[in-house]
Amino acid sequence: MTPDPAPPETATSTPTAPPSVPAPGRLRAVPGSRKLMFAVVAVALLFGAQWLETRFRLSAVQEELARRLAESDGQSKEARAIARQNQEALQALAAKVGALEAQLAESQGQQLALESMYQELSKGRDDRVIAEVEQAVSIAAQQLQLAGNVEAALIALTGADARLARAASPQFLGVRKLIARDIERLRALPTADVPGMAMKLESVIASVDSMPLAFEQRPMSNTVAARGADAAKKSAAPEPAWWQRFLADAWAEFRQMVRIERIDHADPGLLSPQQSFFLRENLKLRLVNARLALLARDAKSFRDDMRQAQAWLERYFDVRAKPVQGALEVVRTLGTTNVAIEPPTLNETLAALRNFRSVKK
């Protein structure tokens, strides 16, 4: 076992005396230190006051800056709102200006169109009048040449003359003279009562089915005449005896067995019901054709149809019947009427109108 180590030797040093510190209550006054202390305190107070003042000023500046920032923020928001409103108003104004420009352009276009139309109207007024008059004269010429309708031609020419009169232009005087001459020539033409003649033919056509045929006639017998005479005598004379009446009746029956009759034309012969039907239909067709020829002023066809209808009436129908007599009277009268007219041509007037248009162009 080893022996315990010896404790280390402590370094011994001579103790030093602590510095002499004056007691608190016994500080010695060092010359000039009091003034220095007061100066330092004053400087510290001055710096503190200045620091406090700077602090207060900095706080006030911060508050003012925050206030002004808040005000500027509100003003910027308000300015943005006003700018947005102004932009919207500007867009609305731009749209209105665009619409007004479009309306202005449209009104200008309409004004130009109206001006051009007015120029065309003022320039082509005479051309339109001449075109209308030429069309009316052409219609009158067609009515005269195709249908022979003098009344329609007169109406067309009168309308053309009235149109020229409304124009009141002295350059139309020559054309008006030609139209007036054509009107006078048409009025001087002998005209037939075509509507009245057509109505008479229509009445004859309607009565064909009711007119009796010639072979259906029942002539008055001598027995009937004798009986009439005997009845007249019996009314005046006394009543005969029974045997006299018997002899008279026997004699009347015997005389009826033989009949002598006088006829002015050949026997028409018997017609079957089918032949009678076709006879009546053919007669009606003849009369219808005559009416069409009358309306067309075809004198030759009209006379031929009326002559054939008259021949059929006299040959196949009972001329002693009143309907047949009336139909024959109408057919004979109309058959002698002159329905053919030679209307004047309007070629000279049409040529004058065409020359006038060519000169205007």
mmCIF file of C-alpha atoms in Angstrom:
data_model
loop_
_atom_site.group_PDB
_atom_site.id
_atom_site.type_symbol
_atom_site.label_atom_id
_atom_site.label_comp_id
_atom_site.label_asym_id
_atom_site.label_seq_id
_atom_site.Cartn_x
_atom_site.Cartn_y
_atom_site.Cartn_z
ATOM 1 C CA MET A 1 0.000 0.000 0.000
ATOM 2 C CA THR A 2 1.370 3.222 -0.980
ATOM 3 C CA PRO A 3 1.379 6.041 1.357
ATOM 4 C CA ASP A 4 -1.114 8.838 0.834
ATOM 5 C CA PRO A 5 0.261 11.631 -1.235
ATOM 6 C CA ALA A 6 1.041 14.678 0.628
ATOM 7 C CA PRO A 7 -1.263 17.611 0.019
ATOM 8 C CA PRO A 8 0.112 20.178 -2.322
ATOM 9 C CA GLU A 9 1.718 23.130 -0.891
ATOM 10 C CA THR A 10 -0.231 26.301 -1.186
ATOM 11 C CA ALA A 11 1.500 29.263 -2.499
ATOM 12 C CA THR A 12 1.890 31.726 0.140
ATOM 13 C CA SER A 13 1.844 35.344 -0.728
ATOM 14 C CA THR A 14 2.104 38.380 1.253
ATOM 15 C CA PRO A 15 -1.251 39.955 1.651
ATOM 16 C CA THR A 16 -1.696 43.376 -0.032
ATOM 17 C CA ALA A 17 -3.618 46.063 1.589
ATOM 18 C CA PRO A 18 -6.922 46.915 -0.189
ATOM 19 C CA PRO A 19 -7.116 50.318 -1.752
ATOM 20 C CA SER A 20 -8.388 52.903 0.408
ATOM 21 C CA VAL A 21 -11.951 53.741 -0.490
ATOM 22 C CA PRO A 22 -13.392 56.643 1.139
ATOM 23 C CA ALA A 23 -16.490 56.100 3.071
ATOM 24 C CA PRO A 24 -19.748 57.205 1.563
ATOM 25 C CA GLY A 25 -20.368 59.852 3.981
ATOM 26 C CA ARG A 26 -16.913 60.937 3.962
ATOM 27 C CA LEU A 27 -16.099 61.680 0.301
ATOM 28 C CA ARG A 28 -13.622 64.205 -0.103
ATOM 29 C CA ALA A 29 -14.273 66.959 -2.369
ATOM 30 C CA VAL A 30 -12.018 66.910 -5.295
ATOM 31 C CA PRO A 31 -11.478 70.267 -6.713
ATOM 32 C CA GLY A 32 -13.487 70.784 -10.043
ATOM 33 C CA SER A 33 -15.298 67.417 -9.959
ATOM 34 C CA ARG A 34 -18.542 68.951 -8.815
ATOM 35 C CA LYS A 35 -18.622 71.256 -11.813
ATOM 36 C CA LEU A 36 -17.842 68.387 -14.097
ATOM 37 C CA MET A 37 -20.633 66.368 -12.616
ATOM 38 C CA PHE A 38 -23.076 69.177 -13.064
ATOM 39 C CA ALA A 39 -21.987 69.603 -16.639
ATOM 40 C CA VAL A 40 -22.389 65.933 -17.341
ATOM 41 C CA VAL A 41 -25.799 65.892 -15.743
ATOM 42 C CA ALA A 42 -26.780 68.965 -17.698
ATOM 43 C CA VAL A 43 -25.548 67.494 -20.916
ATOM 44 C CA ALA A 44 -27.391 64.257 -20.124
ATOM 45 C CA LEU A 45 -30.535 66.160 -19.322
ATOM 46 C CA LEU A 46 -30.098 68.169 -22.485
ATOM 47 C CA PHE A 47 -29.634 65.058 -24.566
ATOM 48 C CA GLY A 48 -32.592 63.383 -22.831
ATOM 49 C CA ALA A 49 -34.807 66.328 -23.437
ATOM 50 C CA GLN A 50 -33.653 66.522 -27.003
ATOM 51 C CA TRP A 51 -34.206 62.795 -27.370
ATOM 52 C CA LEU A 52 -37.653 63.062 -25.887
ATOM 53 C CA GLU A 53 -38.482 65.994 -28.153
ATOM 54 C CA THR A 54 -37.156 64.084 -31.150
ATOM 55 C CA ARG A 55 -39.154 61.076 -30.046
ATOM 56 C CA PHE A 56 -42.302 63.155 -29.744
ATOM 57 C CA ARG A 57 -41.671 64.826 -33.102
ATOM 58 C CA LEU A 58 -40.986 61.474 -34.744
ATOM 59 C CA SER A 59 -44.210 60.060 -33.292
ATOM 60 C CA ALA A 60 -46.131 63.082 -34.522
ATOM 61 C CA VAL A 61 -44.506 62.764 -37.930
ATOM 62 C CA GLN A 62 -45.459 59.090 -38.056
ATOM 63 C CA GLU A 63 -49.015 59.862 -37.070
ATOM 64 C CA GLU A 64 -49.196 62.620 -39.657
ATOM 65 C CA LEU A 65 -47.667 60.330 -42.270
ATOM 66 C CA ALA A 66 -50.138 57.559 -41.424
ATOM 67 C CA ARG A 67 -53.009 60.029 -41.593
ATOM 68 C CA ARG A 68 -51.828 61.428 -44.885
ATOM 69 C CA LEU A 69 -51.276 57.919 -46.242
ATOM 70 C CA ALA A 70 -54.800 57.006 -45.235
ATOM 71 C CA GLU A 71 -56.141 60.182 -46.854
ATOM 72 C CA SER A 72 -54.135 59.562 -50.021
ATOM 73 C CA ASP A 73 -55.357 55.971 -50.099
ATOM 74 C CA GLY A 74 -58.985 57.140 -49.865
ATOM 75 C CA GLN A 75 -58.362 59.812 -52.465
ATOM 76 C CA SER A 76 -56.722 57.270 -54.780
ATOM 77 C CA LYS A 77 -59.699 54.940 -54.352
ATOM 78 C CA GLU A 78 -62.061 57.796 -55.040
ATOM 79 C CA ALA A 79 -59.947 58.839 -58.006
ATOM 80 C CA ARG A 80 -60.008 55.292 -59.355
ATOM 81 C CA ALA A 81 -63.784 55.169 -58.952
ATOM 82 C CA ILE A 82 -64.129 58.532 -60.690
ATOM 83 C CA ALA A 83 -61.760 57.367 -63.415
ATOM 84 C CA ARG A 84 -63.786 54.193 -63.855
ATOM 85 C CA GLN A 85 -66.994 56.229 -64.095
ATOM 86 C CA ASN A 86 -65.366 58.580 -66.536
ATOM 87 C CA GLN A 87 -64.182 55.644 -68.612
ATOM 88 C CA GLU A 88 -67.668 54.126 -68.645
ATOM 89 C CA ALA A 89 -69.153 57.497 -69.549
ATOM 90 C CA LEU A 90 -66.531 57.876 -72.256
ATOM 91 C CA GLN A 91 -67.390 54.449 -73.649
ATOM 92 C CA ALA A 92 -71.094 55.302 -73.600
ATOM 93 C CA LEU A 93 -70.366 58.590 -75.344
ATOM 94 C CA ALA A 94 -68.213 56.769 -77.883
ATOM 95 C CA ALA A 95 -71.072 54.333 -78.545
ATOM 96 C CA LYS A 96 -73.522 57.231 -78.914
ATOM 97 C CA VAL A 97 -71.126 59.021 -81.220
ATOM 98 C CA GLY A 98 -70.782 55.843 -83.304
ATOM 99 C CA ALA A 99 -74.568 55.481 -83.485
ATOM 100 C CA LEU A 100 -74.927 59.132 -84.448
ATOM 101 C CA GLU A 101 -72.258 58.733 -87.098
ATOM 102 C CA ALA A 102 -74.049 55.659 -88.445
ATOM 103 C CA GLN A 103 -77.365 57.558 -88.497
ATOM 104 C CA LEU A 104 -75.674 60.483 -90.150
ATOM 105 C CA ALA A 105 -74.165 58.219 -92.793
ATOM 106 C CA GLU A 106 -77.553 56.550 -93.321
ATOM 107 C CA SER A 107 -79.330 59.898 -93.593
ATOM 108 C CA GLN A 108 -76.713 61.092 -96.036
ATOM 109 C CA GLY A 109 -77.187 57.932 -98.093
ATOM 110 C CA GLN A 110 -80.962 58.397 -98.022
ATOM 111 C CA GLN A 111 -80.560 62.012 -99.004
ATOM 112 C CA LEU A 112 -78.364 61.024 -101.932
ATOM 113 C CA ALA A 113 -80.865 58.330 -102.927
ATOM 114 C CA LEU A 114 -83.726 60.837 -102.724
ATOM 115 C CA GLU A 115 -81.784 63.329 -104.773
ATOM 116 C CA SER A 116 -81.047 60.716 -107.421
ATOM 117 C CA MET A 117 -84.684 59.597 -107.405
ATOM 118 C CA TYR A 118 -85.847 63.183 -107.734
ATOM 119 C CA GLN A 119 -83.480 63.708 -110.626
ATOM 120 C CA GLU A 120 -84.716 60.530 -112.282
ATOM 121 C CA LEU A 121 -88.328 61.523 -111.683
ATOM 122 C CA SER A 122 -87.820 65.007 -113.007
ATOM 123 C CA LYS A 123 -85.856 63.659 -115.931
ATOM 124 C CA GLY A 124 -88.075 60.689 -116.880
ATOM 125 C CA ARG A 125 -91.498 62.258 -116.255
ATOM 126 C CA ASP A 126 -92.189 62.762 -119.922
ATOM 127 C CA ASP A 127 -90.892 59.278 -120.721
ATOM 128 C CA ARG A 128 -93.280 57.726 -118.228
ATOM 129 C CA VAL A 129 -96.211 59.711 -119.578
ATOM 130 C CA ILE A 130 -95.410 58.642 -123.134
ATOM 131 C CA ALA A 131 -94.999 55.004 -122.007
ATOM 132 C CA GLU A 132 -98.400 55.026 -120.286
ATOM 133 C CA VAL A 133 -100.081 56.635 -123.290
ATOM 134 C CA GLU A 134 -98.422 54.192 -125.684
ATOM 135 C CA GLN A 135 -99.628 51.268 -123.586
ATOM 136 C CA ALA A 136 -103.205 52.623 -123.574
ATOM 137 C CA VAL A 137 -103.158 53.137 -127.355
ATOM 138 C CA SER A 138 -101.762 49.608 -127.832
ATOM 139 C CA ILE A 139 -104.614 48.189 -125.736
ATOM 140 C CA ALA A 140 -107.130 50.124 -127.841
ATOM 141 C CA ALA A 141 -105.558 48.778 -131.045
ATOM 142 C CA GLN A 142 -105.710 45.213 -129.722
ATOM 143 C CA GLN A 143 -109.371 45.597 -128.774
ATOM 144 C CA LEU A 144 -110.183 46.856 -132.263
ATOM 145 C CA GLN A 145 -108.195 44.274 -134.214
ATOM 146 C CA LEU A 146 -108.831 41.144 -132.142
ATOM 147 C CA ALA A 147 -112.326 41.629 -130.705
ATOM 148 C CA GLY A 148 -113.692 44.639 -132.587
ATOM 149 C CA ASN A 149 -114.656 46.146 -129.233
ATOM 150 C CA VAL A 150 -115.134 49.813 -130.075
ATOM 151 C CA GLU A 151 -116.337 50.729 -126.565
ATOM 152 C CA ALA A 152 -113.198 49.382 -124.884
ATOM 153 C CA ALA A 153 -111.003 51.122 -127.467
ATOM 154 C CA LEU A 154 -112.791 54.422 -126.822
ATOM 155 C CA ILE A 155 -112.291 54.036 -123.067
ATOM 156 C CA ALA A 156 -108.558 53.383 -123.534
ATOM 157 C CA LEU A 157 -108.084 56.340 -125.900
ATOM 158 C CA THR A 158 -110.060 58.665 -123.624
ATOM 159 C CA GLY A 159 -107.860 57.663 -120.690
ATOM 160 C CA ALA A 160 -104.710 58.299 -122.748
ATOM 161 C CA ASP A 161 -105.942 61.762 -123.730
ATOM 162 C CA ALA A 162 -106.771 62.562 -120.087
ATOM 163 C CA ARG A 163 -103.256 61.480 -119.048
ATOM 164 C CA LEU A 164 -101.710 63.825 -121.603
ATOM 165 C CA ALA A 165 -104.018 66.613 -120.459
ATOM 166 C CA ARG A 166 -102.862 66.182 -116.841
ATOM 167 C CA ALA A 167 -99.243 66.420 -117.962
ATOM 168 C CA ALA A 168 -100.009 69.905 -119.367
ATOM 169 C CA SER A 169 -96.971 69.910 -121.632
ATOM 170 C CA PRO A 170 -97.093 71.736 -124.968
ATOM 171 C CA GLN A 171 -94.881 69.114 -126.590
ATOM 172 C CA PHE A 172 -97.766 66.595 -126.369
ATOM 173 C CA LEU A 173 -100.130 68.647 -128.535
ATOM 174 C CA GLY A 174 -99.357 66.691 -131.702
ATOM 175 C CA VAL A 175 -100.005 63.360 -130.019
ATOM 176 C CA ARG A 176 -103.228 64.668 -128.491
ATOM 177 C CA LYS A 177 -104.449 65.743 -131.928
ATOM 178 C CA LEU A 178 -103.886 62.241 -133.300
ATOM 179 C CA ILE A 179 -105.691 60.640 -130.351
ATOM 180 C CA ALA A 180 -108.623 63.069 -130.692
ATOM 181 C CA ARG A 181 -108.892 62.208 -134.398
ATOM 182 C CA ASP A 182 -108.962 58.464 -133.578
ATOM 183 C CA ILE A 183 -111.674 59.028 -130.964
ATOM 184 C CA GLU A 184 -113.853 60.897 -133.454
ATOM 185 C CA ARG A 185 -113.397 58.156 -136.062
ATOM 186 C CA LEU A 186 -114.404 55.461 -133.598
ATOM 187 C CA ARG A 187 -117.457 57.400 -132.432
ATOM 188 C CA ALA A 188 -118.584 57.814 -136.063
ATOM 189 C CA LEU A 189 -118.591 54.041 -136.669
ATOM 190 C CA PRO A 190 -122.020 52.313 -136.939
ATOM 191 C CA THR A 191 -122.242 49.999 -133.986
ATOM 192 C CA ALA A 192 -124.593 47.075 -133.406
ATOM 193 C CA ASP A 193 -126.181 46.278 -130.074
ATOM 194 C CA VAL A 194 -123.982 43.262 -129.492
ATOM 195 C CA PRO A 195 -125.007 42.677 -125.841
ATOM 196 C CA GLY A 196 -128.710 42.846 -126.737
ATOM 197 C CA MET A 197 -128.264 40.479 -129.678
ATOM 198 C CA ALA A 198 -126.315 38.053 -127.477
ATOM 199 C CA MET A 199 -129.122 38.095 -124.896
ATOM 200 C CA LYS A 200 -131.723 37.342 -127.584
ATOM 201 C CA LEU A 201 -129.643 34.387 -128.802
ATOM 202 C CA GLU A 202 -129.364 33.180 -125.214
ATOM 203 C CA SER A 203 -133.164 33.241 -124.840
ATOM 204 C CA VAL A 204 -133.570 31.231 -128.068
ATOM 205 C CA ILE A 205 -130.984 28.687 -126.848
ATOM 206 C CA ALA A 206 -132.877 28.326 -123.569
ATOM 207 C CA SER A 207 -136.203 27.688 -125.371
ATOM 208 C CA VAL A 208 -134.928 24.988 -127.771
ATOM 209 C CA ASP A 209 -135.747 22.130 -125.400
ATOM 210 C CA SER A 210 -139.373 23.258 -125.040
ATOM 211 C CA MET A 211 -140.134 23.806 -128.744
ATOM 212 C CA PRO A 212 -142.331 21.075 -130.323
ATOM 213 C CA LEU A 213 -141.103 19.142 -133.353
ATOM 214 C CA ALA A 214 -142.945 19.089 -136.662
ATOM 215 C CA PHE A 215 -143.859 15.377 -136.610
ATOM 216 C CA GLU A 216 -145.433 15.843 -133.177
ATOM 217 C CA GLN A 217 -148.014 18.349 -134.376
ATOM 218 C CA ARG A 218 -151.698 17.397 -134.104
ATOM 219 C CA PRO A 219 -153.723 19.178 -136.775
ATOM 220 C CA MET A 220 -157.308 20.037 -136.034
ATOM 221 C CA SER A 221 -159.573 17.351 -137.552
ATOM 222 C CA ASN A 222 -162.744 17.950 -139.427
ATOM 223 C CA THR A 223 -164.600 15.913 -136.826
ATOM 224 C CA VAL A 224 -163.682 18.326 -134.111
ATOM 225 C CA ALA A 225 -164.752 21.248 -136.277
ATOM 226 C CA ALA A 226 -167.958 19.443 -137.203
ATOM 227 C CA ARG A 227 -168.634 18.647 -133.594
ATOM 228 C CA GLY A 228 -168.132 22.279 -132.734
ATOM 229 C CA ALA A 229 -170.557 23.299 -135.439
ATOM 230 C CA ASP A 230 -173.025 20.611 -134.383
ATOM 231 C CA ALA A 231 -172.780 21.785 -130.791
ATOM 232 C CA ALA A 232 -173.546 25.321 -131.947
ATOM 233 C CA LYS A 233 -176.515 24.072 -133.962
ATOM 234 C CA LYS A 234 -177.776 21.937 -131.102
ATOM 235 C CA SER A 235 -177.735 24.882 -128.795
ATOM 236 C CA ALA A 236 -180.034 26.703 -131.242
ATOM 237 C CA ALA A 237 -182.134 23.766 -132.600
ATOM 238 C CA PRO A 238 -184.318 21.355 -130.635
ATOM 239 C CA GLU A 239 -182.759 18.130 -129.475
ATOM 240 C CA PRO A 240 -182.904 15.450 -132.265
ATOM 241 C CA ALA A 241 -184.176 11.965 -131.824
ATOM 242 C CA TRP A 242 -181.996 9.122 -130.721
ATOM 243 C CA TRP A 243 -181.674 7.609 -134.155
ATOM 244 C CA GLN A 244 -180.586 10.956 -135.581
ATOM 245 C CA ARG A 245 -177.873 11.204 -132.972
ATOM 246 C CA PHE A 246 -176.748 7.663 -133.766
ATOM 247 C CA LEU A 247 -176.493 8.385 -137.488
ATOM 248 C CA ALA A 248 -174.578 11.624 -136.832
ATOM 249 C CA ASP A 249 -172.025 9.861 -134.653
ATOM 250 C CA ALA A 250 -171.575 7.055 -137.190
ATOM 251 C CA TRP A 251 -171.017 9.549 -139.969
ATOM 252 C CA ALA A 252 -168.462 11.448 -137.898
ATOM 253 C CA GLU A 253 -166.533 8.288 -137.174
ATOM 254 C CA PHE A 254 -166.552 7.312 -140.835
ATOM 255 C CA ARG A 255 -165.245 10.705 -141.943
ATOM 256 C CA GLN A 256 -162.397 10.469 -139.424
ATOM 257 C CA MET A 257 -161.031 7.404 -141.175
ATOM 258 C CA VAL A 258 -159.960 9.533 -144.180
ATOM 259 C CA ARG A 259 -158.185 12.919 -143.749
ATOM 260 C CA ILE A 260 -157.044 15.297 -146.427
ATOM 261 C CA GLU A 261 -154.481 17.933 -145.371
ATOM 262 C CA ARG A 262 -152.503 20.509 -147.311
ATOM 263 C CA ILE A 263 -148.853 21.031 -146.348
ATOM 264 C CA ASP A 264 -146.447 23.684 -147.654
ATOM 265 C CA HIS A 265 -143.232 21.646 -147.268
ATOM 266 C CA ALA A 266 -142.008 18.095 -147.444
ATOM 267 C CA ASP A 267 -142.879 15.641 -144.757
ATOM 268 C CA PRO A 268 -140.215 15.975 -142.029
ATOM 269 C CA GLY A 269 -140.420 12.324 -141.259
ATOM 270 C CA LEU A 270 -140.385 10.618 -137.951
ATOM 271 C CA LEU A 271 -137.464 11.069 -135.536
ATOM 272 C CA SER A 272 -136.519 8.717 -132.775
ATOM 273 C CA PRO A 273 -136.029 10.143 -129.283
ATOM 274 C CA GLN A 274 -132.247 9.901 -129.696
ATOM 275 C CA GLN A 275 -132.386 11.743 -133.021
ATOM 276 C CA SER A 276 -134.631 14.405 -131.491
ATOM 277 C CA PHE A 277 -132.127 14.888 -128.668
ATOM 278 C CA PHE A 278 -129.196 15.307 -131.051
ATOM 279 C CA LEU A 279 -131.240 17.649 -133.250
ATOM 280 C CA ARG A 280 -131.928 19.968 -130.321
ATOM 281 C CA GLU A 281 -128.294 19.809 -129.151
ATOM 282 C CA ASN A 282 -126.964 20.578 -132.641
ATOM 283 C CA LEU A 283 -129.328 23.517 -132.924
ATOM 284 C CA LYS A 284 -128.100 24.867 -129.590
ATOM 285 C CA LEU A 285 -124.484 24.424 -130.699
ATOM 286 C CA ARG A 286 -125.234 26.367 -133.879
ATOM 287 C CA LEU A 287 -126.737 29.200 -131.877
ATOM 288 C CA VAL A 288 -123.779 29.198 -129.446
ATOM 289 C CA ASN A 289 -121.352 29.381 -132.371
ATOM 290 C CA ALA A 290 -123.388 32.260 -133.790
ATOM 291 C CA ARG A 291 -123.124 34.080 -130.480
ATOM 292 C CA LEU A 292 -119.343 33.584 -130.414
ATOM 293 C CA ALA A 293 -119.070 34.846 -133.984
ATOM 294 C CA LEU A 294 -121.183 37.836 -132.990
ATOM 295 C CA LEU A 295 -118.836 38.707 -130.125
ATOM 296 C CA ALA A 296 -115.831 38.249 -132.425
ATOM 297 C CA ARG A 297 -117.454 40.376 -135.146
ATOM 298 C CA ASP A 298 -117.136 37.462 -137.583
ATOM 299 C CA ALA A 299 -119.978 38.348 -139.963
ATOM 300 C CA LYS A 300 -119.569 35.390 -142.320
ATOM 301 C CA SER A 301 -119.638 32.717 -139.612
ATOM 302 C CA PHE A 302 -122.507 34.510 -137.885
ATOM 303 C CA ARG A 303 -124.638 34.593 -141.029
ATOM 304 C CA ASP A 304 -123.884 30.942 -141.844
ATOM 305 C CA ASP A 305 -124.825 29.749 -138.357
ATOM 306 C CA MET A 306 -128.004 31.815 -138.285
ATOM 307 C CA ARG A 307 -129.022 30.566 -141.755
ATOM 308 C CA GLN A 308 -128.497 26.947 -140.717
ATOM 309 C CA ALA A 309 -130.414 27.451 -137.474
ATOM 310 C CA GLN A 310 -133.308 29.030 -139.385
ATOM 311 C CA ALA A 311 -133.390 26.087 -141.838
ATOM 312 C CA TRP A 312 -133.518 23.553 -139.006
ATOM 313 C CA LEU A 313 -136.269 25.458 -137.224
ATOM 314 C CA GLU A 314 -138.409 25.637 -140.358
ATOM 315 C CA ARG A 315 -137.877 21.991 -141.308
ATOM 316 C CA TYR A 316 -137.921 20.020 -138.080
ATOM 317 C CA PHE A 317 -139.993 22.150 -135.686
ATOM 318 C CA ASP A 318 -143.670 23.021 -135.604
ATOM 319 C CA VAL A 319 -143.790 26.511 -137.105
ATOM 320 C CA ARG A 320 -147.370 26.975 -135.853
ATOM 321 C CA ALA A 321 -146.252 26.841 -132.222
ATOM 322 C CA LYS A 322 -145.653 30.216 -130.589
ATOM 323 C CA PRO A 323 -142.166 29.360 -129.169
ATOM 324 C CA VAL A 324 -141.022 28.281 -132.624
ATOM 325 C CA GLN A 325 -142.489 31.400 -134.230
ATOM 326 C CA GLY A 326 -140.721 33.650 -131.700
ATOM 327 C CA ALA A 327 -137.402 31.843 -132.226
ATOM 328 C CA LEU A 328 -137.749 32.112 -136.010
ATOM 329 C CA GLU A 329 -138.487 35.825 -135.748
ATOM 330 C CA VAL A 330 -135.349 36.392 -133.639
ATOM 331 C CA VAL A 331 -133.174 34.280 -135.927
ATOM 332 C CA ARG A 332 -134.436 36.007 -139.092
ATOM 333 C CA THR A 333 -133.973 39.485 -137.598
ATOM 334 C CA LEU A 334 -130.501 38.832 -136.244
ATOM 335 C CA GLY A 335 -129.423 37.036 -139.397
ATOM 336 C CA THR A 336 -129.946 40.204 -141.443
ATOM 337 C CA THR A 337 -128.009 42.435 -139.020
ATOM 338 C CA ASN A 338 -124.591 43.564 -140.171
ATOM 339 C CA VAL A 339 -122.203 42.788 -137.318
ATOM 340 C CA ALA A 340 -119.022 43.278 -139.355
ATOM 341 C CA ILE A 341 -117.267 46.599 -138.905
ATOM 342 C CA GLU A 342 -113.983 47.817 -140.273
ATOM 343 C CA PRO A 343 -112.396 49.632 -137.366
ATOM 344 C CA PRO A 344 -109.701 52.160 -138.124
ATOM 345 C CA THR A 345 -106.125 51.272 -137.289
ATOM 346 C CA LEU A 346 -104.122 53.232 -134.743
ATOM 347 C CA ASN A 347 -100.778 52.645 -136.425
ATOM 348 C CA GLU A 348 -100.155 56.323 -137.089
ATOM 349 C CA THR A 349 -100.675 57.262 -133.455
ATOM 350 C CA LEU A 350 -98.440 54.414 -132.249
ATOM 351 C CA ALA A 351 -95.711 55.409 -134.716
ATOM 352 C CA ALA A 352 -95.871 59.022 -133.509
ATOM 353 C CA LEU A 353 -95.500 57.901 -129.891
ATOM 354 C CA ARG A 354 -92.518 55.687 -130.714
ATOM 355 C CA ASN A 355 -90.848 58.502 -132.649
ATOM 356 C CA PHE A 356 -91.415 60.845 -129.731
ATOM 357 C CA ARG A 357 -89.731 58.407 -127.337
ATOM 358 C CA SER A 358 -86.773 57.911 -129.666
ATOM 359 C CA VAL A 359 -86.301 61.682 -129.972
ATOM 360 C CA LYS A 360 -86.423 62.089 -126.183
ATOM 361 C CA LYS A 361 -83.694 59.463 -125.755
#
